[in-house]
């Protein structure tokens, strides 16, 4: 938002802008945390110090915060077919 847009907007527009911006940043931070969790698990596996399988350090610590992002995604048959056809 440019300064001229800021001074000419209403409170409602400003409120929506701030909320959407904060939600976007929160999603970005969650994506980075999920990525770093996966990277950490790979590094731990490579080093050889195996932690118990199926227990994620981030999942265990932040159960409520990342309910949707860290849930394993099961592909449907249609998604699998679409994915395989796109690779040809």
mmCIF file of C-alpha atoms in Angstrom:
data_model
loop_
_atom_site.group_PDB
_atom_site.id
_atom_site.type_symbol
_atom_site.label_atom_id
_atom_site.label_comp_id
_atom_site.label_asym_id
_atom_site.label_seq_id
_atom_site.Cartn_x
_atom_site.Cartn_y
_atom_site.Cartn_z
ATOM 1 C CA UNK A 1 0.000 0.000 0.000
ATOM 2 C CA UNK A 2 1.359 3.340 -1.006
ATOM 3 C CA UNK A 3 1.287 6.264 1.426
ATOM 4 C CA UNK A 4 -1.243 8.121 -0.716
ATOM 5 C CA UNK A 5 -3.502 5.043 -0.678
ATOM 6 C CA UNK A 6 -3.109 4.804 3.074
ATOM 7 C CA UNK A 7 -4.277 8.358 3.693
ATOM 8 C CA UNK A 8 -7.209 8.034 1.318
ATOM 9 C CA UNK A 9 -8.575 4.692 2.515
ATOM 10 C CA UNK A 10 -11.244 4.016 5.102
ATOM 11 C CA UNK A 11 -10.751 2.264 8.404
ATOM 12 C CA UNK A 12 -12.419 -0.860 7.051
ATOM 13 C CA UNK A 13 -10.073 -1.055 4.054
ATOM 14 C CA UNK A 14 -7.067 -0.537 6.279
ATOM 15 C CA UNK A 15 -8.277 -3.205 8.700
ATOM 16 C CA UNK A 16 -8.734 -5.705 5.852
ATOM 17 C CA UNK A 17 -5.309 -4.873 4.443
ATOM 18 C CA UNK A 18 -3.582 -5.407 7.786
ATOM 19 C CA UNK A 19 -5.439 -8.658 8.473
ATOM 20 C CA UNK A 20 -4.737 -10.097 5.036
ATOM 21 C CA UNK A 21 -1.084 -9.090 5.299
ATOM 22 C CA UNK A 22 -0.717 -10.713 8.711
ATOM 23 C CA UNK A 23 -2.428 -13.911 7.519
ATOM 24 C CA UNK A 24 -0.115 -14.055 4.530
ATOM 25 C CA UNK A 25 2.947 -13.689 6.751
ATOM 26 C CA UNK A 26 1.638 -16.318 9.164
ATOM 27 C CA UNK A 27 1.175 -18.791 6.285
ATOM 28 C CA UNK A 28 4.689 -18.029 5.058
ATOM 29 C CA UNK A 29 6.138 -18.666 8.517
ATOM 30 C CA UNK A 30 4.217 -21.922 8.807
ATOM 31 C CA UNK A 31 5.536 -23.059 5.414
ATOM 32 C CA UNK A 32 9.088 -22.284 6.501
ATOM 33 C CA UNK A 33 8.660 -24.151 9.782
ATOM 34 C CA UNK A 34 7.277 -27.207 7.977
ATOM 35 C CA UNK A 35 10.170 -27.065 5.510
ATOM 36 C CA UNK A 36 12.755 -26.752 8.286
ATOM 37 C CA UNK A 37 11.105 -29.615 10.189
ATOM 38 C CA UNK A 38 11.453 -31.869 7.149
ATOM 39 C CA UNK A 39 15.038 -30.718 6.649
ATOM 40 C CA UNK A 40 15.820 -31.387 10.315
ATOM 41 C CA UNK A 41 14.397 -34.896 10.072
ATOM 42 C CA UNK A 42 16.524 -35.589 6.980
ATOM 43 C CA UNK A 43 19.664 -34.319 8.696
ATOM 44 C CA UNK A 44 18.965 -36.447 11.772
ATOM 45 C CA UNK A 45 18.507 -39.511 9.546
ATOM 46 C CA UNK A 46 21.741 -38.800 7.674
ATOM 47 C CA UNK A 47 23.778 -38.330 10.828
ATOM 48 C CA UNK A 48 22.584 -41.678 12.080
ATOM 49 C CA UNK A 49 20.982 -40.657 15.335
ATOM 50 C CA UNK A 50 17.574 -42.033 14.649
ATOM 51 C CA UNK A 51 14.649 -40.643 16.556
ATOM 52 C CA UNK A 52 11.504 -42.746 16.883
ATOM 53 C CA UNK A 53 9.733 -43.112 13.559
ATOM 54 C CA UNK A 54 6.449 -41.279 12.963
ATOM 55 C CA UNK A 55 7.198 -38.700 15.677
ATOM 56 C CA UNK A 56 7.958 -35.237 14.370
ATOM 57 C CA UNK A 57 9.691 -32.779 16.668
ATOM 58 C CA UNK A 58 7.530 -29.897 15.445
ATOM 59 C CA UNK A 59 4.315 -31.921 15.464
ATOM 60 C CA UNK A 60 4.889 -32.977 19.022
ATOM 61 C CA UNK A 61 5.724 -29.473 20.246
ATOM 62 C CA UNK A 62 3.169 -27.432 18.267
ATOM 63 C CA UNK A 63 0.181 -29.778 17.993
ATOM 64 C CA UNK A 64 -2.486 -27.079 17.960
ATOM 65 C CA UNK A 65 -0.752 -24.564 15.721
ATOM 66 C CA UNK A 66 -0.100 -26.831 12.739
ATOM 67 C CA UNK A 67 -3.138 -29.091 12.596
ATOM 68 C CA UNK A 68 -3.653 -28.782 8.828
ATOM 69 C CA UNK A 69 -0.140 -28.149 7.537
ATOM 70 C CA UNK A 70 1.609 -31.099 9.150
ATOM 71 C CA UNK A 71 -1.131 -33.632 8.556
ATOM 72 C CA UNK A 72 0.007 -36.198 5.986
ATOM 73 C CA UNK A 73 -1.927 -35.814 2.757
ATOM 74 C CA UNK A 74 -3.460 -38.931 1.226
ATOM 75 C CA UNK A 75 -3.757 -38.645 -2.529
ATOM 76 C CA UNK A 76 -7.001 -39.698 -4.107
ATOM 77 C CA UNK A 77 -6.992 -41.998 -7.090
ATOM 78 C CA UNK A 78 -7.942 -39.100 -9.352
ATOM 79 C CA UNK A 79 -4.965 -37.063 -8.106
ATOM 80 C CA UNK A 80 -2.623 -39.998 -8.669
ATOM 81 C CA UNK A 81 -3.899 -40.514 -12.229
ATOM 82 C CA UNK A 82 -3.627 -36.785 -12.988
ATOM 83 C CA UNK A 83 -0.096 -36.721 -11.567
ATOM 84 C CA UNK A 84 1.020 -39.744 -13.601
ATOM 85 C CA UNK A 85 -0.486 -38.371 -16.817
ATOM 86 C CA UNK A 86 1.248 -35.043 -16.341
ATOM 87 C CA UNK A 87 4.640 -36.777 -16.171
ATOM 88 C CA UNK A 88 4.379 -38.258 -19.692
#
